[in-house]
Amino acid sequence: MTSLLEKLTALAQQAVVSANCALVDLQYVKDGQQWFLRLFVERIGGDSPGLDDCVRVSDAMEGLLDVSDPLPHPYRLEVSSPGLGRVLKKKEDFIRFSGKLIGLQTLHGFSSEEDGAKRRNFKGVLEGMEGENVLIVVKGTRLAIPFVEIGKANLELEF
């Protein structure tokens, strides 16, 4: 059985392709009494989308949602760029943003210190991928974290 998020992602993939964009992330969340369907998109090639791009994606998505009607609640559709704290979800993201400062949260505790203490949250410079591991330098220590162990990762602001 296909989950609601899988259905929405499939529809969003169709909508972004029609606007020459790529889907970075999708969220279906309740905020207060209102449900929101949020699409975070970028132009093919990685550039930030303009207002016209977001409007094209929104129009295409609204049309697809009107036909398939998968959502059980009234909702507000929002389409925007991923912003400065862009999420990293695909292996390609970890390659593309090599050299950037990232925040990373693992699913389980990961030992990175000589004292063997397990942590889940890391902030460091991304060095890309090596096999199935994401490479990140945290306080001068190079870590190889299995991709399947990453629960959440995003770009961090550099000052």
JSON list of C-alpha atoms in Angstrom, two decimals:
[
{"chain": "A", "resi": 1, "resn": "MET", "atom": "CA", "xyz": [0.00, 0.00, 0.00]},
{"chain": "A", "resi": 2, "resn": "THR", "atom": "CA", "xyz": [1.32, 3.42, -0.96]},
{"chain": "A", "resi": 3, "resn": "SER", "atom": "CA", "xyz": [1.49, 5.99, 1.83]},
{"chain": "A", "resi": 4, "resn": "LEU", "atom": "CA", "xyz": [0.02, 9.45, 1.51]},
{"chain": "A", "resi": 5, "resn": "LEU", "atom": "CA", "xyz": [3.49, 11.03, 1.43]},
{"chain": "A", "resi": 6, "resn": "GLU", "atom": "CA", "xyz": [4.54, 8.68, -1.37]},
{"chain": "A", "resi": 7, "resn": "LYS", "atom": "CA", "xyz": [1.44, 9.65, -3.37]},
{"chain": "A", "resi": 8, "resn": "LEU", "atom": "CA", "xyz": [2.07, 13.35, -2.77]},
{"chain": "A", "resi": 9, "resn": "THR", "atom": "CA", "xyz": [5.73, 12.99, -3.70]},
{"chain": "A", "resi": 10, "resn": "ALA", "atom": "CA", "xyz": [4.81, 11.25, -6.97]},
{"chain": "A", "resi": 11, "resn": "LEU", "atom": "CA", "xyz": [2.38, 14.06, -7.81]},
{"chain": "A", "resi": 12, "resn": "ALA", "atom": "CA", "xyz": [4.93, 16.71, -6.85]},
{"chain": "A", "resi": 13, "resn": "GLN", "atom": "CA", "xyz": [7.56, 15.06, -9.08]},
{"chain": "A", "resi": 14, "resn": "GLN", "atom": "CA", "xyz": [5.16, 15.41, -12.02]},
{"chain": "A", "resi": 15, "resn": "ALA", "atom": "CA", "xyz": [4.42, 19.05, -11.15]},
{"chain": "A", "resi": 16, "resn": "VAL", "atom": "CA", "xyz": [8.06, 20.13, -10.85]},
{"chain": "A", "resi": 17, "resn": "VAL", "atom": "CA", "xyz": [9.13, 18.43, -14.08]},
{"chain": "A", "resi": 18, "resn": "SER", "atom": "CA", "xyz": [6.47, 20.36, -15.97]},
{"chain": "A", "resi": 19, "resn": "ALA", "atom": "CA", "xyz": [8.03, 23.59, -14.63]},
{"chain": "A", "resi": 20, "resn": "ASN", "atom": "CA", "xyz": [11.65, 22.54, -15.38]},
{"chain": "A", "resi": 21, "resn": "CYS", "atom": "CA", "xyz": [12.36, 22.28, -11.65]},
{"chain": "A", "resi": 22, "resn": "ALA", "atom": "CA", "xyz": [13.39, 19.56, -9.20]},
{"chain": "A", "resi": 23, "resn": "LEU", "atom": "CA", "xyz": [11.76, 18.59, -5.91]},
{"chain": "A", "resi": 24, "resn": "VAL", "atom": "CA", "xyz": [14.07, 19.07, -2.92]},
{"chain": "A", "resi": 25, "resn": "ASP", "atom": "CA", "xyz": [11.61, 18.30, -0.12]},
{"chain": "A", "resi": 26, "resn": "LEU", "atom": "CA", "xyz": [7.92, 17.88, 0.59]},
{"chain": "A", "resi": 27, "resn": "GLN", "atom": "CA", "xyz": [6.09, 18.37, 3.89]},
{"chain": "A", "resi": 28, "resn": "TYR", "atom": "CA", "xyz": [2.45, 17.74, 4.79]},
{"chain": "A", "resi": 29, "resn": "VAL", "atom": "CA", "xyz": [2.02, 19.20, 8.26]},
{"chain": "A", "resi": 30, "resn": "LYS", "atom": "CA", "xyz": [-0.60, 20.63, 10.56]},
{"chain": "A", "resi": 31, "resn": "ASP", "atom": "CA", "xyz": [0.17, 24.03, 12.06]},
{"chain": "A", "resi": 32, "resn": "GLY", "atom": "CA", "xyz": [-2.52, 25.11, 14.51]},
{"chain": "A", "resi": 33, "resn": "GLN", "atom": "CA", "xyz": [-5.84, 24.30, 12.87]},
{"chain": "A", "resi": 34, "resn": "GLN", "atom": "CA", "xyz": [-4.51, 24.53, 9.30]},
{"chain": "A", "resi": 35, "resn": "TRP", "atom": "CA", "xyz": [-2.92, 21.78, 7.18]},
{"chain": "A", "resi": 36, "resn": "PHE", "atom": "CA", "xyz": [-0.07, 22.77, 4.85]},
{"chain": "A", "resi": 37, "resn": "LEU", "atom": "CA", "xyz": [1.38, 21.00, 1.85]},
{"chain": "A", "resi": 38, "resn": "ARG", "atom": "CA", "xyz": [4.82, 22.53, 1.34]},
{"chain": "A", "resi": 39, "resn": "LEU", "atom": "CA", "xyz": [6.96, 21.89, -1.72]},
{"chain": "A", "resi": 40, "resn": "PHE", "atom": "CA", "xyz": [10.58, 23.02, -1.72]},
{"chain": "A", "resi": 41, "resn": "VAL", "atom": "CA", "xyz": [11.94, 23.24, -5.25]},
{"chain": "A", "resi": 42, "resn": "GLU", "atom": "CA", "xyz": [14.99, 24.33, -7.20]},
{"chain": "A", "resi": 43, "resn": "ARG", "atom": "CA", "xyz": [15.61, 24.85, -10.88]},
{"chain": "A", "resi": 44, "resn": "ILE", "atom": "CA", "xyz": [17.12, 21.98, -12.83]},
{"chain": "A", "resi": 45, "resn": "GLY", "atom": "CA", "xyz": [20.85, 22.56, -12.40]},
{"chain": "A", "resi": 46, "resn": "GLY", "atom": "CA", "xyz": [20.50, 23.71, -8.81]},
{"chain": "A", "resi": 47, "resn": "ASP", "atom": "CA", "xyz": [19.70, 27.41, -9.13]},
{"chain": "A", "resi": 48, "resn": "SER", "atom": "CA", "xyz": [17.13, 28.99, -6.82]},
{"chain": "A", "resi": 49, "resn": "PRO", "atom": "CA", "xyz": [13.68, 29.19, -8.35]},
{"chain": "A", "resi": 50, "resn": "GLY", "atom": "CA", "xyz": [12.13, 32.52, -9.21]},
{"chain": "A", "resi": 51, "resn": "LEU", "atom": "CA", "xyz": [8.58, 33.55, -8.41]},
{"chain": "A", "resi": 52, "resn": "ASP", "atom": "CA", "xyz": [7.44, 32.45, -11.89]},
{"chain": "A", "resi": 53, "resn": "ASP", "atom": "CA", "xyz": [8.91, 28.98, -11.30]},
{"chain": "A", "resi": 54, "resn": "CYS", "atom": "CA", "xyz": [7.06, 28.64, -8.00]},
{"chain": "A", "resi": 55, "resn": "VAL", "atom": "CA", "xyz": [3.81, 29.77, -9.62]},
{"chain": "A", "resi": 56, "resn": "ARG", "atom": "CA", "xyz": [4.20, 27.20, -12.42]},
{"chain": "A", "resi": 57, "resn": "VAL", "atom": "CA", "xyz": [4.85, 24.41, -9.90]},
{"chain": "A", "resi": 58, "resn": "SER", "atom": "CA", "xyz": [1.92, 25.55, -7.76]},
{"chain": "A", "resi": 59, "resn": "ASP", "atom": "CA", "xyz": [-0.47, 25.67, -10.73]},
{"chain": "A", "resi": 60, "resn": "ALA", "atom": "CA", "xyz": [0.63, 22.24, -11.93]},
{"chain": "A", "resi": 61, "resn": "MET", "atom": "CA", "xyz": [0.36, 20.74, -8.44]},
{"chain": "A", "resi": 62, "resn": "GLU", "atom": "CA", "xyz": [-3.09, 22.24, -7.85]},
{"chain": "A", "resi": 63, "resn": "GLY", "atom": "CA", "xyz": [-4.29, 20.67, -11.10]},
{"chain": "A", "resi": 64, "resn": "LEU", "atom": "CA", "xyz": [-2.92, 17.26, -10.14]},
{"chain": "A", "resi": 65, "resn": "LEU", "atom": "CA", "xyz": [-4.38, 17.47, -6.64]},
{"chain": "A", "resi": 66, "resn": "ASP", "atom": "CA", "xyz": [-7.79, 18.49, -8.00]},
{"chain": "A", "resi": 67, "resn": "VAL", "atom": "CA", "xyz": [-7.88, 15.37, -10.19]},
{"chain": "A", "resi": 68, "resn": "SER", "atom": "CA", "xyz": [-6.50, 12.81, -7.72]},
{"chain": "A", "resi": 69, "resn": "ASP", "atom": "CA", "xyz": [-7.89, 14.38, -4.50]},
{"chain": "A", "resi": 70, "resn": "PRO", "atom": "CA", "xyz": [-5.57, 12.43, -2.12]},
{"chain": "A", "resi": 71, "resn": "LEU", "atom": "CA", "xyz": [-5.73, 14.77, 0.87]},
{"chain": "A", "resi": 72, "resn": "PRO", "atom": "CA", "xyz": [-8.25, 14.05, 3.64]},
{"chain": "A", "resi": 73, "resn": "HIS", "atom": "CA", "xyz": [-8.25, 17.64, 4.99]},
{"chain": "A", "resi": 74, "resn": "PRO", "atom": "CA", "xyz": [-8.52, 21.14, 3.56]},
{"chain": "A", "resi": 75, "resn": "TYR", "atom": "CA", "xyz": [-4.97, 22.42, 3.05]},
{"chain": "A", "resi": 76, "resn": "ARG", "atom": "CA", "xyz": [-2.89, 25.37, 1.95]},
{"chain": "A", "resi": 77, "resn": "LEU", "atom": "CA", "xyz": [-0.32, 24.72, -0.79]},
{"chain": "A", "resi": 78, "resn": "GLU", "atom": "CA", "xyz": [3.00, 26.53, -0.46]},
{"chain": "A", "resi": 79, "resn": "VAL", "atom": "CA", "xyz": [5.83, 26.36, -3.00]},
{"chain": "A", "resi": 80, "resn": "SER", "atom": "CA", "xyz": [9.22, 27.93, -2.29]},
{"chain": "A", "resi": 81, "resn": "SER", "atom": "CA", "xyz": [12.96, 27.55, -2.58]},
{"chain": "A", "resi": 82, "resn": "PRO", "atom": "CA", "xyz": [14.65, 25.34, 0.02]},
{"chain": "A", "resi": 83, "resn": "GLY", "atom": "CA", "xyz": [16.32, 28.40, 1.53]},
{"chain": "A", "resi": 84, "resn": "LEU", "atom": "CA", "xyz": [19.67, 28.77, 3.27]},
{"chain": "A", "resi": 85, "resn": "GLY", "atom": "CA", "xyz": [19.12, 25.78, 5.56]},
{"chain": "A", "resi": 86, "resn": "ARG", "atom": "CA", "xyz": [18.39, 23.45, 2.64]},
{"chain": "A", "resi": 87, "resn": "VAL", "atom": "CA", "xyz": [17.81, 19.83, 3.60]},
{"chain": "A", "resi": 88, "resn": "LEU", "atom": "CA", "xyz": [20.16, 17.17, 2.28]},
{"chain": "A", "resi": 89, "resn": "LYS", "atom": "CA", "xyz": [18.26, 13.98, 1.50]},
{"chain": "A", "resi": 90, "resn": "LYS", "atom": "CA", "xyz": [19.82, 12.23, -1.47]},
{"chain": "A", "resi": 91, "resn": "LYS", "atom": "CA", "xyz": [23.34, 10.89, -1.84]},
{"chain": "A", "resi": 92, "resn": "GLU", "atom": "CA", "xyz": [23.79, 13.36, -4.68]},
{"chain": "A", "resi": 93, "resn": "ASP", "atom": "CA", "xyz": [23.13, 16.21, -2.21]},
{"chain": "A", "resi": 94, "resn": "PHE", "atom": "CA", "xyz": [26.05, 15.09, -0.04]},
{"chain": "A", "resi": 95, "resn": "ILE", "atom": "CA", "xyz": [28.33, 15.10, -3.07]},
{"chain": "A", "resi": 96, "resn": "ARG", "atom": "CA", "xyz": [27.06, 18.38, -4.50]},
{"chain": "A", "resi": 97, "resn": "PHE", "atom": "CA", "xyz": [27.46, 20.34, -1.26]},
{"chain": "A", "resi": 98, "resn": "SER", "atom": "CA", "xyz": [30.92, 19.02, -0.38]},
{"chain": "A", "resi": 99, "resn": "GLY", "atom": "CA", "xyz": [32.94, 21.73, 1.36]},
{"chain": "A", "resi": 100, "resn": "LYS", "atom": "CA", "xyz": [29.87, 23.29, 3.00]},
{"chain": "A", "resi": 101, "resn": "LEU", "atom": "CA", "xyz": [29.05, 23.47, 6.70]},
{"chain": "A", "resi": 102, "resn": "ILE", "atom": "CA", "xyz": [26.22, 21.08, 7.60]},
{"chain": "A", "resi": 103, "resn": "GLY", "atom": "CA", "xyz": [24.20, 19.95, 10.58]},
{"chain": "A", "resi": 104, "resn": "LEU", "atom": "CA", "xyz": [23.55, 16.23, 10.74]},
{"chain": "A", "resi": 105, "resn": "GLN", "atom": "CA", "xyz": [21.44, 14.06, 13.05]},
{"chain": "A", "resi": 106, "resn": "THR", "atom": "CA", "xyz": [21.84, 10.29, 13.10]},
{"chain": "A", "resi": 107, "resn": "LEU", "atom": "CA", "xyz": [19.08, 7.80, 13.80]},
{"chain": "A", "resi": 108, "resn": "HIS", "atom": "CA", "xyz": [21.12, 6.14, 16.53]},
{"chain": "A", "resi": 109, "resn": "GLY", "atom": "CA", "xyz": [24.02, 7.24, 18.68]},
{"chain": "A", "resi": 110, "resn": "PHE", "atom": "CA", "xyz": [27.32, 7.36, 16.82]},
{"chain": "A", "resi": 111, "resn": "SER", "atom": "CA", "xyz": [30.70, 7.28, 18.54]},
{"chain": "A", "resi": 112, "resn": "SER", "atom": "CA", "xyz": [32.98, 10.04, 17.32]},
{"chain": "A", "resi": 113, "resn": "GLU", "atom": "CA", "xyz": [35.16, 10.79, 20.31]},
{"chain": "A", "resi": 114, "resn": "GLU", "atom": "CA", "xyz": [38.11, 8.90, 21.68]},
{"chain": "A", "resi": 115, "resn": "ASP", "atom": "CA", "xyz": [36.17, 8.53, 24.94]},
{"chain": "A", "resi": 116, "resn": "GLY", "atom": "CA", "xyz": [33.56, 6.46, 23.10]},
{"chain": "A", "resi": 117, "resn": "ALA", "atom": "CA", "xyz": [30.66, 8.78, 23.94]},
{"chain": "A", "resi": 118, "resn": "LYS", "atom": "CA", "xyz": [27.78, 8.33, 21.54]},
{"chain": "A", "resi": 119, "resn": "ARG", "atom": "CA", "xyz": [26.16, 11.37, 19.98]},
{"chain": "A", "resi": 120, "resn": "ARG", "atom": "CA", "xyz": [23.37, 11.90, 17.49]},
{"chain": "A", "resi": 121, "resn": "ASN", "atom": "CA", "xyz": [23.96, 15.55, 16.51]},
{"chain": "A", "resi": 122, "resn": "PHE", "atom": "CA", "xyz": [26.97, 16.76, 14.56]},
{"chain": "A", "resi": 123, "resn": "LYS", "atom": "CA", "xyz": [27.99, 20.04, 12.94]},
{"chain": "A", "resi": 124, "resn": "GLY", "atom": "CA", "xyz": [30.94, 20.10, 10.60]},
{"chain": "A", "resi": 125, "resn": "VAL", "atom": "CA", "xyz": [32.29, 20.45, 7.08]},
{"chain": "A", "resi": 126, "resn": "LEU", "atom": "CA", "xyz": [30.90, 18.00, 4.55]},
{"chain": "A", "resi": 127, "resn": "GLU", "atom": "CA", "xyz": [33.54, 16.15, 2.53]},
{"chain": "A", "resi": 128, "resn": "GLY", "atom": "CA", "xyz": [31.17, 14.22, 0.28]},
{"chain": "A", "resi": 129, "resn": "MET", "atom": "CA", "xyz": [30.56, 10.49, 0.05]},
{"chain": "A", "resi": 130, "resn": "GLU", "atom": "CA", "xyz": [32.88, 7.50, 0.19]},
{"chain": "A", "resi": 131, "resn": "GLY", "atom": "CA", "xyz": [31.02, 4.35, -0.76]},
{"chain": "A", "resi": 132, "resn": "GLU", "atom": "CA", "xyz": [27.88, 4.32, 1.38]},
{"chain": "A", "resi": 133, "resn": "ASN", "atom": "CA", "xyz": [29.30, 6.70, 4.00]},
{"chain": "A", "resi": 134, "resn": "VAL", "atom": "CA", "xyz": [28.86, 10.45, 4.36]},
{"chain": "A", "resi": 135, "resn": "LEU", "atom": "CA", "xyz": [32.16, 12.10, 5.25]},
{"chain": "A", "resi": 136, "resn": "ILE", "atom": "CA", "xyz": [32.10, 15.03, 7.67]},
{"chain": "A", "resi": 137, "resn": "VAL", "atom": "CA", "xyz": [34.89, 16.78, 9.57]},
{"chain": "A", "resi": 138, "resn": "VAL", "atom": "CA", "xyz": [33.83, 17.71, 13.11]},
{"chain": "A", "resi": 139, "resn": "LYS", "atom": "CA", "xyz": [36.33, 19.68, 15.21]},
{"chain": "A", "resi": 140, "resn": "GLY", "atom": "CA", "xyz": [39.23, 18.35, 13.15]},
{"chain": "A", "resi": 141, "resn": "THR", "atom": "CA", "xyz": [38.08, 14.72, 13.28]},
{"chain": "A", "resi": 142, "resn": "ARG", "atom": "CA", "xyz": [36.98, 13.07, 10.04]},
{"chain": "A", "resi": 143, "resn": "LEU", "atom": "CA", "xyz": [33.90, 10.88, 10.49]},
{"chain": "A", "resi": 144, "resn": "ALA", "atom": "CA", "xyz": [32.40, 8.35, 8.09]},
{"chain": "A", "resi": 145, "resn": "ILE", "atom": "CA", "xyz": [28.72, 8.06, 8.91]},
{"chain": "A", "resi": 146, "resn": "PRO", "atom": "CA", "xyz": [26.66, 5.42, 7.09]},
{"chain": "A", "resi": 147, "resn": "PHE", "atom": "CA", "xyz": [24.12, 7.08, 4.79]},
{"chain": "A", "resi": 148, "resn": "VAL", "atom": "CA", "xyz": [21.36, 4.79, 6.12]},
{"chain": "A", "resi": 149, "resn": "GLU", "atom": "CA", "xyz": [22.04, 6.12, 9.65]},
{"chain": "A", "resi": 150, "resn": "ILE", "atom": "CA", "xyz": [21.29, 9.74, 8.74]},
{"chain": "A", "resi": 151, "resn": "GLY", "atom": "CA", "xyz": [17.93, 10.88, 10.04]},
{"chain": "A", "resi": 152, "resn": "LYS", "atom": "CA", "xyz": [18.21, 14.53, 9.10]},
{"chain": "A", "resi": 153, "resn": "ALA", "atom": "CA", "xyz": [20.84, 16.76, 7.49]},
{"chain": "A", "resi": 154, "resn": "ASN", "atom": "CA", "xyz": [20.84, 20.35, 6.31]},
{"chain": "A", "resi": 155, "resn": "LEU", "atom": "CA", "xyz": [23.14, 23.16, 5.25]},
{"chain": "A", "resi": 156, "resn": "GLU", "atom": "CA", "xyz": [24.15, 25.51, 8.06]},
{"chain": "A", "resi": 157, "resn": "LEU", "atom": "CA", "xyz": [24.84, 29.22, 7.82]},
{"chain": "A", "resi": 158, "resn": "GLU", "atom": "CA", "xyz": [28.52, 30.10, 7.79]},
{"chain": "A", "resi": 159, "resn": "PHE", "atom": "CA", "xyz": [29.56, 33.32, 9.49]}
]
